[in-house]
Amino acid sequence: MLRISVIGTGYLGATHAAGMAELGFETLGVDNNPAKAAALSVGRVPFHEPGLPELLSGHVAAGRLRFGTSLVEAARFADIHFLCVGTPPGANGAADLSQLYSALDGLVPHLTRNCLIVGKSTVPVGTAEALTERIAELAPAGISVDLAWNPEFLREGHAVYDTLHPNRLVFGVTTPDAEWALRQVYSTPIAGGSPVVITNMPTAELIKVSANAFLATKISFINAMAELCELTGADVTLLAEALGHDDRIGRKFLGAGLGYGGGCLPKDVRALIARATELGAGESVDFLRDIDAVNLRRRERVVTDTLDILRGSASRWGRAVGVLGRVGVLGAAFKPLSDDVRDSPALDVAARLHAAGAEVTVFDPAATVPARAVAPQLVYAPNAAAALHGADVVLHLTEWSEFRELDPAFLRSVARGRTIIDARNTLDPAPWLAAGWDFRSLGRLVEPRPAPARIDSTPVRIDKVVPITQPAQEPWTTSALTRLRARVRRTA
């Protein structure tokens, strides 16, 4: 049985290590952070991902999965080494590859047998070629080292499932041995029907960033349409529904609202722009700059609308000059089922409002601790009611399912103002409107529903029965269309 090391145990690495153990491999996770390695060693996951704590702790207890800090140990232990280290954006948006090179420098000189190194980190196209040269310089004499690229496509909140049941497997390889080894690693999901795409290295490197850039394009496109909807009285949710029925387009990622965030889409879009510019093809991806701008503009729109409401309420309540009022925020993570606040639109909006002079209180079911580390200037509440207490405006910024279960009538009694902005377009307006809220969305028509017309139950008096063989003259046949309908009925 092949033995596996996973180098880097952040979100990707910890999930991948647990997944490899679940697939039956003895696995060693390595991280240069001793505290993180120690926590994982006793089955504690330092971030929120449904299902992962149970999976990881079970394999740690069984002895199939362990964690440490030594790359030397990993070099002597494993046949296949997965690189899952971070590639954060630099000042110009380009990916910082220093962690990749550091991992190779610590691993390759200590290898004791032929092996395969597999990159899973998201990197600029051309990185694998440079790493291959570096490996050749560092490898001990007589040791053969192959490099392959196997990009990840994990969805935060569903990462365990995506690891064990990938919707596609991409193998960027240069030798048959590398392909064989990866097919052994993923034999279970392959047998379960996961398709395999065999490519060269540059294609494998481009697939992940291309996928994320395309998803970002869909999100920003529907948000651009939302802006037009707001100006014309159209409804972006119905627009998206109609577009989604076209199987060339699809419904996923056509949810208009606050826009995308997290550690992948924004980073990968900007890194792709930077890499294309380095290669002299910057003009070919100029549209991605507009995609990024549309996304950021949605955040600014929510900030501007909130400040306008606060200024109006300040004058109404007679508050002192410079005191804007209170904002209750529902959500801090960039998406539900995650505590990830990297480039979170929700946290960005909250921080901007605080900087503008508002008192901002935030509640998130999972992301309070990481949010407080990034934005300690904000107030964090233990529940939604506490976050909305005394609020002049309520903002729904992360679409946790819990927020759809809130009681608008109760919250109306807790908050001071009556305006809620559903910046994710996922709340049902009806109960909020019924409770007296001024409910606002982004590009979605929200109007009070008219009361149903009363039905007159008085029996209709029939003065004359018209024989069925002699159709009565229909009083509405003045239009050509209704005359046509009448002829069709008579001749059917």
Short mmCIF file of C-alpha atoms in Angstrom, two decimals:
data_model
loop_
_atom_site.label_atom_id
_atom_site.label_comp_id
_atom_site.label_asym_id
_atom_site.label_seq_id
_atom_site.Cartn_x
_atom_site.Cartn_y
_atom_site.Cartn_z
CA MET A 1 0.00 0.00 0.00
CA LEU A 2 1.28 3.45 -0.93
CA ARG A 3 2.00 5.84 1.92
CA ILE A 4 1.12 9.50 1.59
CA SER A 5 2.34 12.77 3.05
CA VAL A 6 0.35 16.00 2.86
CA ILE A 7 2.51 19.09 3.23
CA GLY A 8 0.59 22.07 4.49
CA THR A 9 -2.44 21.44 6.72
CA GLY A 10 -4.58 24.48 6.23
CA TYR A 11 -8.10 24.18 4.89
CA LEU A 12 -7.05 22.22 1.80
CA GLY A 13 -4.32 20.14 3.41
CA ALA A 14 -6.19 19.02 6.52
CA THR A 15 -9.21 18.03 4.45
CA HIS A 16 -7.06 16.19 1.90
CA ALA A 17 -5.14 14.35 4.61
CA ALA A 18 -8.34 13.14 6.25
CA GLY A 19 -9.68 12.16 2.84
CA MET A 20 -6.57 10.12 2.00
CA ALA A 21 -6.91 8.28 5.29
CA GLU A 22 -10.58 7.62 4.53
CA LEU A 23 -9.55 6.17 1.16
CA GLY A 24 -7.37 3.67 3.01
CA PHE A 25 -3.87 5.18 2.96
CA GLU A 26 -1.52 5.62 5.88
CA THR A 27 -1.11 9.38 5.89
CA LEU A 28 1.23 11.92 7.48
CA GLY A 29 0.30 15.59 7.56
CA VAL A 30 3.14 18.11 7.92
CA ASP A 31 2.88 21.77 8.90
CA ASN A 32 5.48 24.33 9.95
CA ASN A 33 3.09 25.60 12.64
CA PRO A 34 3.60 23.39 15.72
CA ALA A 35 0.37 24.54 17.36
CA LYS A 36 -1.69 23.59 14.32
CA ALA A 37 0.03 20.20 14.02
CA ALA A 38 -0.54 19.55 17.72
CA ALA A 39 -4.25 20.40 17.49
CA LEU A 40 -4.75 18.15 14.48
CA SER A 41 -2.82 15.37 16.22
CA VAL A 42 -5.55 15.14 18.85
CA GLY A 43 -8.35 15.43 16.32
CA ARG A 44 -9.11 19.14 16.68
CA VAL A 45 -9.83 21.03 13.44
CA PRO A 46 -8.89 24.74 13.72
CA PHE A 47 -11.57 25.89 11.28
CA HIS A 48 -15.23 25.21 10.54
CA GLU A 49 -15.99 22.54 7.95
CA PRO A 50 -19.02 20.26 8.40
CA GLY A 51 -18.12 16.59 8.75
CA LEU A 52 -14.37 17.09 8.88
CA PRO A 53 -13.83 16.92 12.68
CA GLU A 54 -15.52 13.51 12.86
CA LEU A 55 -13.62 12.15 9.85
CA LEU A 56 -10.25 13.44 11.02
CA SER A 57 -10.56 12.46 14.68
CA GLY A 58 -11.70 8.97 13.75
CA HIS A 59 -8.63 8.27 11.62
CA VAL A 60 -6.28 9.89 14.13
CA ALA A 61 -7.69 7.60 16.82
CA ALA A 62 -7.31 4.60 14.53
CA GLY A 63 -3.65 5.45 13.88
CA ARG A 64 -4.04 5.77 10.12
CA LEU A 65 -3.57 9.54 10.19
CA ARG A 66 -1.00 11.55 12.12
CA PHE A 67 0.51 15.01 12.00
CA GLY A 68 3.94 16.49 12.61
CA THR A 69 6.31 19.28 11.65
CA SER A 70 9.23 17.43 10.07
CA LEU A 71 9.72 17.41 6.31
CA VAL A 72 12.65 15.05 6.85
CA GLU A 73 10.28 12.53 8.40
CA ALA A 74 7.87 12.99 5.50
CA ALA A 75 10.69 12.40 2.98
CA ARG A 76 11.54 9.08 4.61
CA PHE A 77 7.92 8.02 5.17
CA ALA A 78 5.90 8.57 2.01
CA ASP A 79 5.80 7.37 -1.58
CA ILE A 80 3.60 10.25 -2.72
CA HIS A 81 3.85 13.80 -1.39
CA PHE A 82 0.95 16.22 -1.88
CA LEU A 83 1.84 19.93 -1.79
CA CYS A 84 -1.10 21.81 -0.21
CA VAL A 85 0.64 24.97 0.97
CA GLY A 86 -0.75 28.46 0.53
CA THR A 87 -0.10 30.68 -2.48
CA PRO A 88 -1.39 34.03 -1.18
CA PRO A 89 -1.59 37.11 -3.39
CA GLY A 90 1.30 39.52 -3.47
CA ALA A 91 1.13 43.29 -3.75
CA ASN A 92 0.29 43.22 -7.48
CA GLY A 93 -2.13 40.29 -7.21
CA ALA A 94 0.40 37.72 -8.40
CA ALA A 95 0.63 34.51 -6.38
CA ASP A 96 3.39 34.29 -3.77
CA LEU A 97 5.07 30.91 -4.33
CA SER A 98 7.57 31.13 -1.50
CA GLN A 99 5.82 28.43 0.56
CA LEU A 100 6.01 25.99 -2.36
CA TYR A 101 9.73 26.50 -2.81
CA SER A 102 10.30 26.29 0.94
CA ALA A 103 8.46 22.95 1.05
CA LEU A 104 10.56 21.54 -1.78
CA ASP A 105 13.79 22.80 -0.22
CA GLY A 106 12.93 21.03 3.03
CA LEU A 107 11.67 17.82 1.45
CA VAL A 108 13.56 16.87 -1.70
CA PRO A 109 17.17 16.72 -0.39
CA HIS A 110 16.08 14.15 2.21
CA LEU A 111 14.26 11.73 -0.10
CA THR A 112 15.41 8.12 0.30
CA ARG A 113 13.53 6.44 -2.56
CA ASN A 114 11.85 7.19 -5.86
CA CYS A 115 8.63 9.09 -5.37
CA LEU A 116 5.93 11.31 -6.84
CA ILE A 117 5.39 14.92 -5.75
CA VAL A 118 1.88 16.20 -6.51
CA GLY A 119 0.97 19.86 -6.51
CA LYS A 120 -2.55 20.69 -5.38
CA SER A 121 -2.03 24.37 -4.59
CA THR A 122 -3.45 26.89 -7.06
CA VAL A 123 -0.52 28.35 -9.01
CA PRO A 124 0.19 30.50 -12.07
CA VAL A 125 0.65 28.61 -15.32
CA GLY A 126 4.32 27.77 -15.78
CA THR A 127 4.98 27.10 -12.10
CA ALA A 128 5.34 23.32 -12.52
CA GLU A 129 8.07 23.76 -15.11
CA ALA A 130 10.10 25.91 -12.72
CA LEU A 131 9.50 23.48 -9.83
CA THR A 132 10.67 20.56 -11.97
CA GLU A 133 14.00 22.29 -12.47
CA ARG A 134 14.25 22.98 -8.76
CA ILE A 135 13.55 19.33 -7.90
CA ALA A 136 16.24 18.19 -10.32
CA GLU A 137 18.76 20.43 -8.56
CA LEU A 138 17.84 19.19 -5.07
CA ALA A 139 17.19 15.45 -5.53
CA PRO A 140 19.86 13.10 -4.11
CA ALA A 141 21.89 11.13 -6.63
CA GLY A 142 20.12 8.01 -7.84
CA ILE A 143 16.67 9.17 -6.67
CA SER A 144 14.00 9.63 -9.36
CA VAL A 145 11.32 12.19 -8.60
CA ASP A 146 8.27 12.81 -10.78
CA LEU A 147 6.13 15.94 -10.48
CA ALA A 148 2.42 16.00 -11.27
CA TRP A 149 -0.34 18.59 -10.84
CA ASN A 150 -3.71 17.64 -9.40
CA PRO A 151 -5.75 20.82 -8.78
CA GLU A 152 -8.41 20.84 -6.11
CA PHE A 153 -12.04 21.87 -6.65
CA LEU A 154 -13.33 21.92 -3.10
CA ARG A 155 -16.40 23.90 -2.13
CA GLU A 156 -16.16 25.27 1.39
CA GLY A 157 -18.95 23.72 3.41
CA HIS A 158 -18.88 20.60 1.22
CA ALA A 159 -15.16 19.83 1.18
CA VAL A 160 -15.35 16.34 2.68
CA TYR A 161 -17.84 15.19 0.08
CA ASP A 162 -15.88 16.84 -2.74
CA THR A 163 -12.67 15.10 -1.63
CA LEU A 164 -14.24 11.65 -1.50
CA HIS A 165 -16.62 12.11 -4.47
CA PRO A 166 -14.91 14.59 -6.81
CA ASN A 167 -16.97 15.73 -9.80
CA ARG A 168 -13.77 15.49 -11.88
CA LEU A 169 -10.14 14.55 -11.36
CA VAL A 170 -7.46 16.39 -13.30
CA PHE A 171 -4.04 14.77 -13.61
CA GLY A 172 -1.34 16.94 -15.11
CA VAL A 173 1.44 14.40 -15.74
CA THR A 174 4.54 13.86 -17.84
CA THR A 175 5.11 10.13 -17.31
CA PRO A 176 2.96 6.96 -17.30
CA ASP A 177 4.23 6.17 -13.80
CA ALA A 178 2.83 9.42 -12.45
CA GLU A 179 -0.58 8.73 -13.99
CA TRP A 180 -0.54 5.17 -12.61
CA ALA A 181 0.25 6.39 -9.09
CA LEU A 182 -2.56 8.97 -9.13
CA ARG A 183 -5.01 6.39 -10.40
CA GLN A 184 -4.04 4.19 -7.45
CA VAL A 185 -4.62 7.03 -5.00
CA TYR A 186 -8.05 7.86 -6.43
CA SER A 187 -9.10 4.32 -7.36
CA THR A 188 -12.18 4.43 -5.12
CA PRO A 189 -13.75 7.63 -6.52
CA ILE A 190 -12.74 6.58 -10.06
CA ALA A 191 -14.58 3.30 -9.54
CA GLY A 192 -17.51 5.35 -8.28
CA GLY A 193 -17.73 7.27 -11.55
CA SER A 194 -15.57 10.36 -11.06
CA PRO A 195 -14.28 11.31 -14.53
CA VAL A 196 -10.52 11.65 -15.08
CA VAL A 197 -8.96 14.26 -17.35
CA ILE A 198 -5.33 13.61 -18.28
CA THR A 199 -3.49 16.77 -19.33
CA ASN A 200 -0.06 18.30 -19.55
CA MET A 201 1.14 20.48 -16.69
CA PRO A 202 0.22 23.93 -18.07
CA THR A 203 -3.35 22.83 -18.76
CA ALA A 204 -3.73 21.41 -15.25
CA GLU A 205 -2.41 24.65 -13.78
CA LEU A 206 -4.84 26.73 -15.82
CA ILE A 207 -7.94 24.64 -15.15
CA LYS A 208 -8.47 25.75 -11.54
CA VAL A 209 -7.97 29.48 -12.10
CA SER A 210 -10.02 29.31 -15.29
CA ALA A 211 -12.90 27.63 -13.47
CA ASN A 212 -12.87 30.23 -10.72
CA ALA A 213 -12.61 33.11 -13.19
CA PHE A 214 -15.62 31.75 -15.07
CA LEU A 215 -17.67 31.39 -11.88
CA ALA A 216 -16.72 34.92 -10.88
CA THR A 217 -17.85 36.09 -14.31
CA LYS A 218 -21.29 34.51 -13.84
CA ILE A 219 -21.70 36.12 -10.41
CA SER A 220 -20.65 39.57 -11.60
CA PHE A 221 -22.78 39.26 -14.74
CA ILE A 222 -25.97 38.67 -12.76
CA ASN A 223 -25.02 41.47 -10.37
CA ALA A 224 -24.57 43.81 -13.33
CA MET A 225 -28.04 42.77 -14.48
CA ALA A 226 -29.31 43.45 -10.96
CA GLU A 227 -28.19 47.06 -11.33
CA LEU A 228 -30.21 47.34 -14.54
CA CYS A 229 -33.18 45.71 -12.82
CA GLU A 230 -33.10 48.31 -10.08
CA LEU A 231 -33.19 51.11 -12.64
CA THR A 232 -35.96 49.62 -14.76
CA GLY A 233 -38.28 47.87 -12.33
CA ALA A 234 -37.31 44.37 -13.45
CA ASP A 235 -36.78 41.49 -11.01
CA VAL A 236 -33.33 39.88 -11.07
CA THR A 237 -34.46 36.71 -9.31
CA LEU A 238 -36.97 35.94 -12.05
CA LEU A 239 -34.41 36.94 -14.65
CA ALA A 240 -31.92 34.46 -13.18
CA GLU A 241 -34.58 31.75 -13.01
CA ALA A 242 -35.39 32.18 -16.70
CA LEU A 243 -31.72 32.21 -17.69
CA GLY A 244 -31.08 29.10 -15.63
CA HIS A 245 -33.55 27.05 -17.66
CA ASP A 246 -31.19 27.39 -20.61
CA ASP A 247 -28.89 24.39 -20.19
CA ARG A 248 -26.12 26.30 -21.94
CA ILE A 249 -26.13 28.75 -19.02
CA GLY A 250 -27.41 26.89 -15.94
CA ARG A 251 -28.82 28.30 -12.71
CA LYS A 252 -25.80 27.88 -10.42
CA PHE A 253 -23.82 31.01 -9.54
CA LEU A 254 -26.58 33.28 -10.83
CA GLY A 255 -27.55 34.50 -7.38
CA ALA A 256 -27.49 38.29 -7.41
CA GLY A 257 -26.50 40.05 -4.22
CA LEU A 258 -23.41 41.17 -2.39
CA GLY A 259 -20.97 39.33 -4.66
CA TYR A 260 -18.23 36.78 -4.21
CA GLY A 261 -15.39 36.63 -1.70
CA GLY A 262 -13.30 34.05 0.12
CA GLY A 263 -9.82 32.75 -0.43
CA CYS A 264 -10.25 31.49 -4.01
CA LEU A 265 -12.32 33.50 -6.48
CA PRO A 266 -10.95 37.01 -5.77
CA LYS A 267 -7.37 35.74 -5.45
CA ASP A 268 -7.51 33.58 -8.55
CA VAL A 269 -9.10 36.26 -10.73
CA ARG A 270 -6.39 38.76 -9.80
CA ALA A 271 -3.62 36.19 -10.11
CA LEU A 272 -4.82 35.24 -13.60
CA ILE A 273 -4.80 38.90 -14.62
CA ALA A 274 -1.28 39.30 -13.24
CA ARG A 275 0.04 36.17 -14.95
CA ALA A 276 -1.55 37.02 -18.30
CA THR A 277 0.03 40.47 -18.07
CA GLU A 278 3.45 38.92 -17.37
CA LEU A 279 3.04 36.74 -20.46
CA GLY A 280 2.11 39.73 -22.62
CA ALA A 281 -1.56 38.74 -22.91
CA GLY A 282 -3.03 41.26 -20.49
CA GLU A 283 -5.50 42.62 -23.03
CA SER A 284 -7.06 39.18 -23.46
CA VAL A 285 -8.23 39.20 -19.84
CA ASP A 286 -9.10 42.89 -19.51
CA PHE A 287 -12.74 41.86 -19.03
CA LEU A 288 -11.72 40.23 -15.74
CA ARG A 289 -10.80 43.65 -14.37
CA ASP A 290 -14.38 44.72 -15.01
CA ILE A 291 -15.63 41.52 -13.38
CA ASP A 292 -13.67 42.38 -10.24
CA ALA A 293 -14.88 45.99 -10.34
CA VAL A 294 -18.56 44.95 -10.58
CA ASN A 295 -18.06 42.66 -7.61
CA LEU A 296 -16.53 45.38 -5.44
CA ARG A 297 -19.20 47.87 -6.52
CA ARG A 298 -21.91 45.72 -4.93
CA ARG A 299 -20.29 46.13 -1.55
CA GLU A 300 -20.07 49.88 -2.04
CA ARG A 301 -23.75 49.98 -2.97
CA VAL A 302 -24.79 48.38 0.33
CA VAL A 303 -22.53 50.72 2.29
CA THR A 304 -23.93 53.80 0.52
CA ASP A 305 -27.56 52.75 0.95
CA THR A 306 -27.02 51.98 4.64
CA LEU A 307 -25.36 55.32 5.31
CA ASP A 308 -28.21 57.14 3.58
CA ILE A 309 -30.73 55.36 5.79
CA LEU A 310 -28.70 56.10 8.91
CA ARG A 311 -28.42 59.79 8.09
CA GLY A 312 -32.17 59.96 7.66
CA SER A 313 -32.80 58.18 10.93
CA ALA A 314 -30.25 60.39 12.71
CA SER A 315 -32.21 63.51 11.83
CA ARG A 316 -35.48 61.81 12.71
CA TRP A 317 -34.24 60.74 16.13
CA GLY A 318 -32.37 64.00 16.76
CA ARG A 319 -28.98 62.42 17.36
CA ALA A 320 -25.90 64.57 17.74
CA VAL A 321 -23.95 65.56 14.64
CA GLY A 322 -21.51 62.83 13.66
CA VAL A 323 -23.43 60.05 15.42
CA LEU A 324 -24.90 57.96 12.65
CA GLY A 325 -26.62 55.23 14.62
CA ARG A 326 -26.50 51.48 14.93
CA VAL A 327 -26.27 48.73 12.35
CA GLY A 328 -27.10 45.11 13.11
CA VAL A 329 -25.28 42.72 10.78
CA LEU A 330 -26.27 39.12 10.13
CA GLY A 331 -23.20 37.29 8.87
CA ALA A 332 -19.43 37.69 8.82
CA ALA A 333 -18.17 34.67 6.84
CA PHE A 334 -17.92 35.00 3.08
CA LYS A 335 -20.41 32.12 2.67
CA PRO A 336 -22.52 29.86 4.90
CA LEU A 337 -21.22 26.58 6.36
CA SER A 338 -17.79 28.19 6.75
CA ASP A 339 -15.89 30.39 9.17
CA ASP A 340 -13.69 31.76 6.37
CA VAL A 341 -13.52 35.56 6.46
CA ARG A 342 -10.84 36.01 3.81
CA ASP A 343 -11.99 38.84 1.54
CA SER A 344 -15.45 38.44 3.04
CA PRO A 345 -17.95 40.91 1.53
CA ALA A 346 -19.95 40.80 4.77
CA LEU A 347 -17.03 41.74 6.99
CA ASP A 348 -15.81 44.34 4.49
CA VAL A 349 -19.19 46.10 4.49
CA ALA A 350 -19.36 46.00 8.30
CA ALA A 351 -15.83 47.44 8.63
CA ARG A 352 -16.56 50.21 6.12
CA LEU A 353 -19.68 51.25 7.99
CA HIS A 354 -17.75 51.35 11.24
CA ALA A 355 -15.08 53.50 9.60
CA ALA A 356 -17.84 55.88 8.45
CA GLY A 357 -18.99 56.39 12.04
CA ALA A 358 -21.70 53.77 12.56
CA GLU A 359 -21.93 51.50 15.58
CA VAL A 360 -21.81 48.00 14.07
CA THR A 361 -22.72 44.76 15.85
CA VAL A 362 -22.22 41.45 14.04
CA PHE A 363 -23.53 37.95 14.57
CA ASP A 364 -22.32 34.88 12.66
CA PRO A 365 -23.08 31.27 13.64
CA ALA A 366 -19.48 30.12 13.06
CA ALA A 367 -17.14 32.97 12.13
CA THR A 368 -17.05 35.17 15.24
CA VAL A 369 -13.53 34.18 16.33
CA PRO A 370 -11.79 34.66 12.95
CA ALA A 371 -13.84 37.79 12.27
CA ARG A 372 -12.78 39.33 15.57
CA ALA A 373 -9.14 38.61 14.70
CA VAL A 374 -9.50 40.45 11.38
CA ALA A 375 -11.85 43.26 12.46
CA PRO A 376 -11.52 43.74 16.24
CA GLN A 377 -13.06 47.22 16.02
CA LEU A 378 -16.52 45.72 15.53
CA VAL A 379 -18.84 44.46 18.26
CA TYR A 380 -19.74 40.76 18.11
CA ALA A 381 -22.98 39.42 19.51
CA PRO A 382 -23.79 35.87 20.73
CA ASN A 383 -27.04 35.66 18.75
CA ALA A 384 -29.10 37.46 16.16
CA ALA A 385 -31.40 39.22 18.63
CA ALA A 386 -28.44 40.71 20.48
CA ALA A 387 -26.90 41.90 17.22
CA LEU A 388 -30.13 43.64 16.22
CA HIS A 389 -30.86 45.18 19.63
CA GLY A 390 -31.38 48.91 19.15
CA ALA A 391 -30.34 48.77 15.49
CA ASP A 392 -31.49 51.49 13.12
CA VAL A 393 -30.73 49.29 10.09
CA VAL A 394 -30.40 45.52 9.73
CA LEU A 395 -28.14 44.01 7.06
CA HIS A 396 -28.38 40.38 5.92
CA LEU A 397 -24.90 39.75 4.51
CA THR A 398 -24.24 35.97 4.71
CA GLU A 399 -26.96 33.52 3.65
CA TRP A 400 -26.90 31.13 6.61
CA SER A 401 -30.03 28.97 6.67
CA GLU A 402 -30.52 29.96 10.33
CA PHE A 403 -31.29 33.49 9.25
CA ARG A 404 -34.23 32.31 7.16
CA GLU A 405 -35.76 30.89 10.33
CA LEU A 406 -35.66 34.13 12.33
CA ASP A 407 -38.90 35.63 13.67
CA PRO A 408 -39.32 39.06 12.02
CA ALA A 409 -42.09 40.08 14.42
CA PHE A 410 -39.89 39.47 17.46
CA LEU A 411 -36.92 41.19 15.85
CA ARG A 412 -39.12 44.17 15.04
CA SER A 413 -39.64 44.61 18.77
CA VAL A 414 -35.89 44.37 19.40
CA ALA A 415 -34.59 46.77 16.75
CA ARG A 416 -35.14 50.52 16.84
CA GLY A 417 -35.45 51.06 13.10
CA ARG A 418 -37.56 49.07 10.69
CA THR A 419 -35.34 48.75 7.62
CA ILE A 420 -33.65 45.52 6.58
CA ILE A 421 -31.45 45.17 3.50
CA ASP A 422 -31.35 41.60 2.26
CA ALA A 423 -28.03 41.83 0.43
CA ARG A 424 -28.11 38.13 -0.42
CA ASN A 425 -31.66 38.00 -1.83
CA THR A 426 -32.40 34.78 0.06
CA LEU A 427 -34.90 35.87 2.74
CA ASP A 428 -38.64 35.55 2.18
CA PRO A 429 -39.96 39.13 2.17
CA ALA A 430 -43.53 38.18 3.13
CA PRO A 431 -43.11 37.63 6.91
CA TRP A 432 -40.84 40.66 7.20
CA LEU A 433 -43.34 42.89 5.42
CA ALA A 434 -46.15 41.45 7.51
CA ALA A 435 -44.20 42.33 10.66
CA GLY A 436 -43.87 45.96 9.54
CA TRP A 437 -40.35 45.96 8.13
CA ASP A 438 -39.21 48.12 5.24
CA PHE A 439 -37.69 45.21 3.30
CA ARG A 440 -35.12 46.02 0.61
CA SER A 441 -33.19 43.78 -1.76
CA LEU A 442 -30.61 44.13 -4.51
CA GLY A 443 -32.31 43.98 -7.90
CA ARG A 444 -35.32 42.04 -6.62
CA LEU A 445 -38.82 43.52 -6.70
CA VAL A 446 -40.24 43.52 -3.18
CA GLU A 447 -43.73 44.96 -2.87
CA PRO A 448 -46.41 44.47 -0.23
CA ARG A 449 -48.75 41.77 -1.43
CA PRO A 450 -52.29 43.10 -1.97
CA ALA A 451 -55.04 41.54 0.08
CA PRO A 452 -57.06 39.03 -1.96
CA ALA A 453 -60.28 40.39 -3.39
CA ARG A 454 -63.42 39.48 -1.47
CA ILE A 455 -65.57 36.90 -3.24
CA ASP A 456 -69.30 37.70 -3.48
CA SER A 457 -71.04 34.51 -2.46
CA THR A 458 -74.52 35.72 -3.61
CA PRO A 459 -75.91 33.19 -6.09
CA VAL A 460 -75.94 34.42 -9.66
CA ARG A 461 -79.46 34.84 -11.04
CA ILE A 462 -79.96 33.31 -14.47
CA ASP A 463 -82.85 34.96 -16.32
CA LYS A 464 -82.45 33.15 -19.57
CA VAL A 465 -81.00 29.79 -20.48
CA VAL A 466 -79.23 29.86 -23.81
CA PRO A 467 -79.56 26.58 -25.77
CA ILE A 468 -76.23 24.89 -26.31
CA THR A 469 -76.93 24.72 -30.04
CA GLN A 470 -77.25 28.50 -30.23
CA PRO A 471 -74.11 30.10 -28.77
CA ALA A 472 -74.83 33.47 -27.25
CA GLN A 473 -73.02 36.50 -28.59
CA GLU A 474 -69.95 36.95 -26.36
CA PRO A 475 -69.72 40.59 -25.26
CA TRP A 476 -65.89 40.48 -25.24
CA THR A 477 -65.46 39.48 -28.87
CA THR A 478 -64.57 43.00 -29.90
CA SER A 479 -60.87 42.11 -30.25
CA ALA A 480 -59.54 40.06 -33.11
CA LEU A 481 -57.86 37.66 -30.70
CA THR A 482 -61.01 36.84 -28.75
CA ARG A 483 -62.97 36.39 -32.00
CA LEU A 484 -60.29 33.93 -33.09
CA ARG A 485 -60.63 32.06 -29.80
CA ALA A 486 -64.38 31.86 -30.26
CA ARG A 487 -64.02 30.37 -33.75
CA VAL A 488 -61.53 27.83 -32.49
CA ARG A 489 -63.90 26.74 -29.73
CA ARG A 490 -66.82 26.37 -32.15
CA THR A 491 -64.83 24.32 -34.66
CA ALA A 492 -62.89 22.15 -32.22
#
